[in-house]
Coordinates of C-alpha atoms in Angstrom, one line a residue:
Chain A
X171 CA 12.3 -8.9 -4.9
X172 CA 13.6 -9.9 -1.7
X173 CA 11.9 -11.2 1.5
X174 CA 8.6 -10.0 2.6
X175 CA 8.0 -8.6 -0.8
X176 CA 4.4 -10.0 -0.6
X177 CA 3.9 -8.0 2.2
X178 CA 5.0 -4.7 0.4
X179 CA 2.6 -5.9 -2.2
X180 CA -0.3 -5.9 0.1
X181 CA 0.5 -2.7 1.4
X182 CA 1.2 -1.4 -2.0
X183 CA -2.7 -2.6 -2.8
X184 CA -4.3 -1.1 0.5
X185 CA -2.9 2.0 -0.7
X186 CA -4.2 2.2 -3.9
X187 CA -7.8 0.9 -3.1
X188 CA -7.7 2.9 0.1
X189 CA -10.8 5.0 -1.2
X190 CA -12.8 1.9 -1.0
X191 CA -14.8 0.9 2.4
X192 CA -14.6 -2.6 1.2
X193 CA -10.7 -2.9 0.4
X194 CA -10.3 -4.0 4.2
X195 CA -12.8 -6.9 3.7
X196 CA -11.3 -10.3 3.0
X197 CA -12.6 -13.8 2.9
X198 CA -11.4 -16.3 5.6
X199 CA -11.7 -20.1 4.9
X200 CA -11.5 -22.8 7.9
X201 CA -12.5 -26.4 8.0
X202 CA -15.8 -26.9 9.7
X203 CA -16.5 -29.3 12.3
X204 CA -18.1 -31.4 9.8
X205 CA -15.1 -31.7 7.9
X206 CA -16.6 -29.4 5.2
X207 CA -15.1 -25.9 4.1
X208 CA -16.6 -22.6 5.8
X209 CA -15.9 -19.2 4.4
X210 CA -17.0 -15.7 5.5
X211 CA -16.1 -12.1 5.1
X212 CA -13.9 -10.6 8.0
X213 CA -12.2 -7.1 8.4
X214 CA -8.3 -6.6 8.1
X215 CA -7.1 -5.2 11.5
X216 CA -3.8 -4.6 10.4
X217 CA -0.7 -6.6 10.8
X218 CA 0.5 -7.2 14.3
X219 CA 3.4 -4.8 15.0
X220 CA 6.4 -5.4 13.1
X221 CA 5.6 -8.8 12.0
X222 CA 3.7 -10.1 8.6
X223 CA 0.6 -11.5 11.0
X224 CA -2.8 -10.5 10.1
X225 CA -5.0 -9.4 12.9
X226 CA -9.0 -10.0 13.0
X227 CA -11.6 -9.3 15.5
X228 CA -14.2 -11.9 16.1
X229 CA -16.8 -12.8 18.6
X230 CA -15.9 -16.0 20.8
X231 CA -19.3 -17.2 19.9
X232 CA -19.2 -17.8 16.1
X233 CA -18.7 -20.9 14.4
X234 CA -15.1 -20.1 13.4
X235 CA -14.0 -20.4 16.8
X236 CA -15.0 -23.8 17.3
X237 CA -13.6 -24.4 14.0
X238 CA -10.3 -23.1 14.6
X239 CA -9.9 -24.8 17.9
X240 CA -10.3 -28.3 15.9
X241 CA -8.2 -27.0 12.7
X242 CA -6.0 -23.9 13.2
X243 CA -5.6 -23.5 9.4
X244 CA -6.9 -21.2 7.4
X245 CA -6.4 -19.5 4.1
X246 CA -7.3 -16.0 3.6
X247 CA -8.7 -14.7 -0.3
X248 CA -8.4 -11.1 -0.5
X249 CA -9.4 -9.3 -4.0
X250 CA -9.0 -6.1 -4.5
X251 CA -11.6 -4.9 -7.2
X252 CA -9.6 -1.7 -8.1
X253 CA -6.4 -2.7 -8.8
X254 CA -7.4 -6.3 -9.8
X255 CA -5.1 -7.9 -7.4
X256 CA -5.8 -11.4 -5.3
X257 CA -3.9 -12.3 -2.3
X258 CA -4.3 -15.7 -1.0
X259 CA -2.8 -16.1 2.3
X260 CA -2.3 -19.5 4.2
X261 CA -1.5 -20.2 7.6
X262 CA -2.2 -21.1 11.5
X263 CA -4.6 -18.9 13.8
X264 CA -3.8 -18.2 17.1
X265 CA -7.1 -17.4 19.0
X266 CA -6.9 -14.7 21.6
X267 CA -9.7 -14.6 23.9
X268 CA -9.7 -13.4 27.7
X269 CA -9.0 -16.6 29.1
X270 CA -5.5 -16.6 27.3
X271 CA -2.9 -17.1 29.9
X272 CA -0.2 -14.9 28.1
X273 CA 0.0 -11.8 29.4
X274 CA 1.5 -10.1 26.2
X275 CA -1.0 -11.8 24.3
X276 CA -4.1 -10.2 26.6
X277 CA -2.5 -6.9 26.1
X278 CA -2.8 -7.1 22.4
X279 CA -6.4 -8.1 22.5
X280 CA -6.7 -5.1 24.6
X281 CA -5.1 -3.0 22.2
X282 CA -7.2 -4.0 19.6
X283 CA -10.3 -3.5 21.6
X284 CA -9.5 0.0 21.9
X285 CA -8.6 0.4 18.4
X286 CA -12.1 -0.3 17.2
X287 CA -15.2 2.0 17.2
X288 CA -17.3 1.6 20.3
X289 CA -20.0 1.1 17.8
X290 CA -18.0 -2.1 16.6
X291 CA -17.6 -2.8 20.6
X292 CA -21.1 -3.0 20.9
X293 CA -21.9 -5.8 18.6
X294 CA -20.1 -7.8 21.4
X295 CA -22.9 -7.3 23.8
X296 CA -25.6 -8.7 21.0
X297 CA -27.3 -11.9 21.4
X298 CA -25.4 -15.1 20.5
X299 CA -24.5 -14.9 16.8
X300 CA -26.0 -17.4 14.6
X301 CA -28.8 -18.6 16.8
X302 CA -32.3 -18.4 16.1
X303 CA -33.7 -14.9 16.3
X304 CA -36.3 -14.6 19.4
X305 CA -38.2 -11.6 18.7
X306 CA -38.9 -9.4 15.6
X307 CA -37.1 -6.3 16.9
X308 CA -33.9 -4.9 15.5
X309 CA -30.7 -5.2 17.7
X310 CA -31.4 -2.6 20.4
X311 CA -28.7 0.2 20.6
X312 CA -26.6 -0.5 23.5
X313 CA -24.4 2.0 25.0
X314 CA -21.0 1.2 26.2
X315 CA -18.7 2.7 28.3
X316 CA -16.1 3.8 26.2
X317 CA -13.2 3.4 29.0
X318 CA -14.7 -0.1 29.8
X319 CA -12.0 -2.8 28.5
X320 CA -12.7 -5.8 26.1
X321 CA -16.1 -7.9 27.1
X322 CA -15.7 -11.6 27.2
X323 CA -16.9 -12.4 23.6
X324 CA -14.3 -10.2 22.3
X325 CA -11.4 -12.0 20.5
X326 CA -8.6 -11.3 18.7
X327 CA -7.2 -13.8 15.9
X328 CA -3.7 -13.8 14.8
X329 CA -2.8 -15.4 11.4
X330 CA 0.5 -16.1 10.9
X331 CA 1.1 -16.8 7.0
X332 CA 3.4 -19.2 5.6
X333 CA 2.2 -19.6 2.4
X334 CA 1.0 -16.6 -0.2
X335 CA -0.1 -16.6 -3.4
X336 CA -0.3 -13.6 -5.4
X337 CA -2.1 -13.0 -8.9
X338 CA -2.3 -9.4 -10.6
X339 CA -5.0 -9.3 -13.4
X340 CA -3.8 -6.2 -14.9
X341 CA -0.2 -7.3 -15.6
X342 CA -0.9 -10.9 -15.9
X343 CA 1.6 -11.9 -13.1
X344 CA 1.4 -14.8 -10.3
X345 CA 4.0 -15.2 -7.6
X346 CA 4.0 -17.9 -4.9
X347 CA 5.7 -17.1 -1.9
X348 CA 6.9 -19.5 0.9
X349 CA 8.2 -19.2 4.1
X350 CA 11.2 -21.6 5.6
X351 CA 13.1 -21.4 8.8
X352 CA 16.6 -20.6 8.1
X353 CA 19.7 -22.4 9.8
X354 CA 19.3 -19.8 12.5
X355 CA 15.5 -20.4 13.0
X356 CA 14.8 -17.1 11.3
X357 CA 11.8 -17.1 8.8
X358 CA 12.5 -16.5 5.4
X359 CA 10.5 -16.3 2.2
X360 CA 11.3 -17.8 -1.0
X361 CA 9.4 -16.2 -4.0
X362 CA 8.8 -18.1 -7.7
X363 CA 7.1 -17.0 -10.6
X364 CA 4.2 -19.4 -11.4
X365 CA 1.8 -19.9 -14.5
X366 CA -1.6 -17.9 -14.5
Chain B
X160 CA -40.6 -15.5 2.2
X161 CA -41.5 -19.0 0.7
X162 CA -39.2 -21.7 -0.7
X163 CA -36.3 -20.4 -2.8
X164 CA -36.3 -17.3 -1.2
X165 CA -32.5 -16.7 -1.2
X166 CA -32.6 -17.3 -4.7
X167 CA -34.8 -14.3 -5.5
X168 CA -32.6 -12.4 -2.8
X169 CA -29.2 -13.0 -4.9
X170 CA -30.7 -12.3 -8.4
X171 CA -32.0 -8.7 -6.2
X172 CA -28.3 -8.4 -5.4
X173 CA -27.1 -9.2 -8.8
X174 CA -29.3 -6.5 -10.1
X175 CA -28.5 -3.8 -7.9
X176 CA -24.7 -4.7 -8.3
X177 CA -24.6 -5.2 -11.8
X178 CA -22.8 -1.9 -12.9
X179 CA -19.9 -3.4 -11.0
X180 CA -17.6 -5.4 -13.0
X181 CA -16.4 -7.7 -10.2
X182 CA -20.3 -8.3 -8.8
X183 CA -20.3 -11.6 -10.2
X184 CA -16.6 -12.5 -8.8
X185 CA -17.0 -14.5 -5.4
X186 CA -14.8 -16.6 -3.2
X187 CA -14.9 -20.6 -3.5
X188 CA -13.2 -22.5 -0.7
X189 CA -12.6 -26.0 -0.6
X190 CA -10.8 -28.6 1.7
X191 CA -7.0 -29.0 0.4
X192 CA -5.9 -32.4 0.0
X193 CA -3.5 -31.8 2.9
X194 CA -6.7 -31.2 5.2
X195 CA -6.0 -27.3 5.1
X196 CA -8.4 -24.8 3.6
X197 CA -8.2 -23.4 0.4
X198 CA -9.6 -20.3 -1.0
X199 CA -9.9 -18.4 -4.3
X200 CA -11.8 -15.8 -6.5
X201 CA -13.9 -17.5 -9.1
X202 CA -16.8 -16.4 -11.4
X203 CA -20.1 -17.0 -11.2
X204 CA -21.5 -18.2 -14.8
X205 CA -25.4 -18.0 -13.8
X206 CA -27.6 -20.6 -12.7
X207 CA -27.7 -23.9 -14.2
X208 CA -31.3 -24.1 -16.4
X209 CA -34.2 -23.5 -14.2
X210 CA -32.6 -24.8 -11.1
X211 CA -30.5 -22.9 -8.1
X212 CA -27.5 -24.8 -9.3
X213 CA -24.6 -22.5 -9.6
X214 CA -22.3 -22.8 -12.9
X215 CA -18.7 -21.9 -12.4
X216 CA -15.9 -22.6 -15.2
X217 CA -12.2 -23.6 -14.5
X218 CA -9.2 -25.3 -15.7
X219 CA -9.0 -28.9 -15.3
X220 CA -5.1 -28.5 -14.1
X221 CA -6.1 -26.3 -11.1
X222 CA -5.5 -27.7 -7.9
X223 CA -9.3 -27.1 -6.9
X224 CA -10.1 -29.8 -9.2
X225 CA -7.7 -32.5 -7.1
X226 CA -9.0 -31.2 -4.0
X227 CA -12.9 -31.4 -5.1
X228 CA -12.4 -35.1 -6.4
X229 CA -11.2 -35.8 -3.0
X230 CA -13.9 -33.8 -1.2
X231 CA -16.8 -32.4 -3.0
X232 CA -17.9 -30.1 -0.5
X233 CA -17.4 -26.3 -0.8
X234 CA -18.4 -23.1 0.4
X235 CA -19.1 -19.8 -1.6
X236 CA -18.7 -16.3 0.0
X237 CA -20.0 -13.8 -2.0
X238 CA -20.1 -10.1 -0.8
X239 CA -21.7 -7.3 -2.9
X240 CA -19.8 -4.5 -2.1
X241 CA -22.6 -2.0 -3.0
X242 CA -25.5 -3.5 -1.6
X243 CA -23.5 -4.5 1.8
X244 CA -25.1 -8.1 1.3
X245 CA -23.2 -11.7 2.2
X246 CA -24.3 -14.7 0.8
X247 CA -22.6 -18.1 2.2
X248 CA -23.8 -20.9 0.2
X249 CA -22.5 -24.3 1.1
X250 CA -23.0 -27.3 -1.3
X251 CA -21.3 -30.1 -3.1
X252 CA -19.8 -29.7 -6.3
X253 CA -20.1 -31.9 -9.8
X254 CA -17.0 -32.1 -11.8
X255 CA -17.7 -32.1 -15.4
X256 CA -14.5 -32.5 -17.7
X257 CA -14.4 -33.6 -21.3
X258 CA -14.2 -37.2 -19.9
X259 CA -17.8 -37.3 -18.1
X260 CA -20.1 -40.4 -19.6
X261 CA -23.2 -38.2 -19.2
X262 CA -23.9 -36.9 -22.6
X263 CA -26.5 -34.3 -20.9
X264 CA -23.7 -32.8 -18.7
X265 CA -21.3 -33.1 -21.9
X266 CA -23.8 -30.5 -23.6
X267 CA -23.6 -28.3 -20.7
X268 CA -20.6 -28.3 -20.4
X269 CA -20.3 -26.9 -24.3
X270 CA -23.2 -24.4 -23.9
X271 CA -20.8 -22.7 -20.9
X272 CA -18.0 -22.8 -23.3
X273 CA -19.3 -21.2 -26.2
X274 CA -21.3 -18.9 -23.5
X275 CA -17.6 -17.7 -22.5
X276 CA -15.8 -15.1 -24.7
X277 CA -13.2 -16.3 -27.4
X278 CA -10.8 -14.6 -24.7
X279 CA -11.4 -16.5 -21.7
X280 CA -11.4 -19.6 -24.0
X281 CA -7.7 -19.1 -25.0
X282 CA -6.9 -19.3 -21.4
X283 CA -7.1 -23.0 -21.4
X284 CA -4.5 -23.2 -23.9
X285 CA -1.9 -21.6 -21.5
X286 CA 0.6 -23.2 -19.8
X287 CA 0.1 -25.3 -16.7
X288 CA -1.5 -22.9 -13.7
X289 CA 0.5 -22.9 -10.9
X290 CA 3.4 -24.4 -12.3
X291 CA 6.8 -22.5 -11.8
X292 CA 6.8 -20.3 -15.1
X293 CA 9.7 -21.0 -17.3
X294 CA 10.3 -18.1 -19.6
X295 CA 10.3 -14.4 -18.4
X296 CA 8.0 -13.5 -21.5
X297 CA 4.3 -12.7 -20.5
X298 CA 1.4 -15.2 -22.1
X299 CA 1.4 -15.6 -26.0
X300 CA -1.5 -13.9 -28.1
X301 CA -3.7 -17.2 -28.9
X302 CA -5.7 -17.3 -31.5
X303 CA -8.7 -19.9 -31.1
X304 CA -10.9 -20.7 -33.7
X305 CA -14.4 -19.3 -32.3
X306 CA -16.2 -22.7 -33.6
X307 CA -13.9 -24.7 -32.2
X308 CA -15.9 -26.8 -29.0
X309 CA -14.4 -27.3 -25.6
X310 CA -11.0 -28.3 -25.1
X311 CA -9.5 -30.9 -22.9
X312 CA -8.6 -28.2 -19.7
X313 CA -12.1 -26.8 -19.5
X314 CA -14.1 -27.7 -16.8
X315 CA -17.5 -27.0 -15.8
X316 CA -18.2 -26.9 -12.2
X317 CA -21.8 -27.2 -10.6
X318 CA -22.3 -26.7 -7.2
X319 CA -25.8 -27.4 -5.8
X320 CA -26.5 -25.9 -2.6
X321 CA -27.9 -27.2 0.5
X322 CA -27.2 -24.5 3.0
X323 CA -27.5 -20.9 2.7
X324 CA -26.7 -17.9 5.1
X325 CA -27.5 -14.5 4.1
X326 CA -26.7 -11.3 5.8
X327 CA -27.5 -7.7 5.0
X328 CA -25.4 -5.0 6.5
X329 CA -27.5 -2.3 5.8
X330 CA -30.8 -3.7 6.9
X331 CA -28.5 -5.7 10.0
X332 CA -30.7 -9.1 9.1
X333 CA -29.4 -12.5 8.9
X334 CA -31.2 -15.3 7.5
X335 CA -30.4 -19.1 7.3
X336 CA -31.9 -21.4 4.3
X337 CA -31.8 -25.0 4.9
X338 CA -32.3 -27.5 2.2
X339 CA -34.3 -30.7 3.0
X340 CA -36.4 -33.5 1.0
X341 CA -39.9 -33.5 1.3
X342 CA -42.0 -36.9 1.6
X343 CA -41.9 -36.9 -2.5
X344 CA -38.1 -36.6 -2.4
X345 CA -38.6 -32.8 -3.6
X346 CA -36.0 -30.6 -2.5
X347 CA -37.6 -27.9 -0.3
X348 CA -36.0 -24.6 1.7
X349 CA -36.6 -24.0 5.4
X350 CA -35.8 -20.4 6.0
X351 CA -34.9 -18.8 10.0
X352 CA -33.9 -15.6 10.9
X353 CA -31.0 -15.6 13.2
X354 CA -28.8 -13.2 15.1
X355 CA -26.2 -11.3 13.4

């Protein structure tokens, strides 16, 4: 297998598990502000353009933002329940909120906003996630103008992988992929077969 | 809901997802020896006796053991694909390998060994996990005497929870549970409803 082989393995896994709604759910681990690990389910929002960077949408008011600002390293654990494949994807995360000075990045954030459903978008108008719930009623149905651009709480995360561990429990195969920079500063991947 | 309510919620979730093999799979996040987060799928091996402590079997030669020795904190993220429930269980982990001086703990390790299938047990005789695979052949079929006790590489992990975050995506409900010690040094749980 050549360079970027893990991305192809991942695309294959997505393809063979596509009938399962939860196949786009993955677990994102970060280091908490207290130094303890933190772990939650997030949704895969595709690769960024032609790269191997992974896109995740989130709310700027969630704890992970605070955590990623202190330590940008993260590891995704993604288990495919039908094909029995696990991807552990380690890398660092770029936080793109509405205050980002890079116009290209703001454009990506806007693109990701419009790519998500209006139902998903309206969640960013809900009360502060994780804070005590002040009333007993359920979340109100918010209507959001579909033409309106990303609201303040909407944030795009881009995880740039530098190490991937692939495990296949059907074929009993495990591979690790490590990125390195070539002489021409081009990112390349080195693959190794390792014991289960 | 009274004390220990999260355990009952978890038992209910296990019950309603029991037809799915992967319902006992959960993601365990630790802090790597390099300070970066580390995340992998592990199997739930039940609660320890009458406590709310979570049991996990692992190989002493895996990286998580090294990591947990440096930082015993861990967070489990457990998503139930059928009932749309997520449990984030934070706590610290006790490592029980064959060198443990506590006879009661060694007994628990032995119990966990015999509770797992002979097929699972034979994996602990395989070559060092994560190290480069030296030959092209697949893992040999090892036969292990079913009456033999735990081998050196077998390790029982006990995660003692001190915080649990529960999310139900069907009822749109989120609860946090925090443990505290009462005057009589008895562990008790405080529940709070929080925003999604």
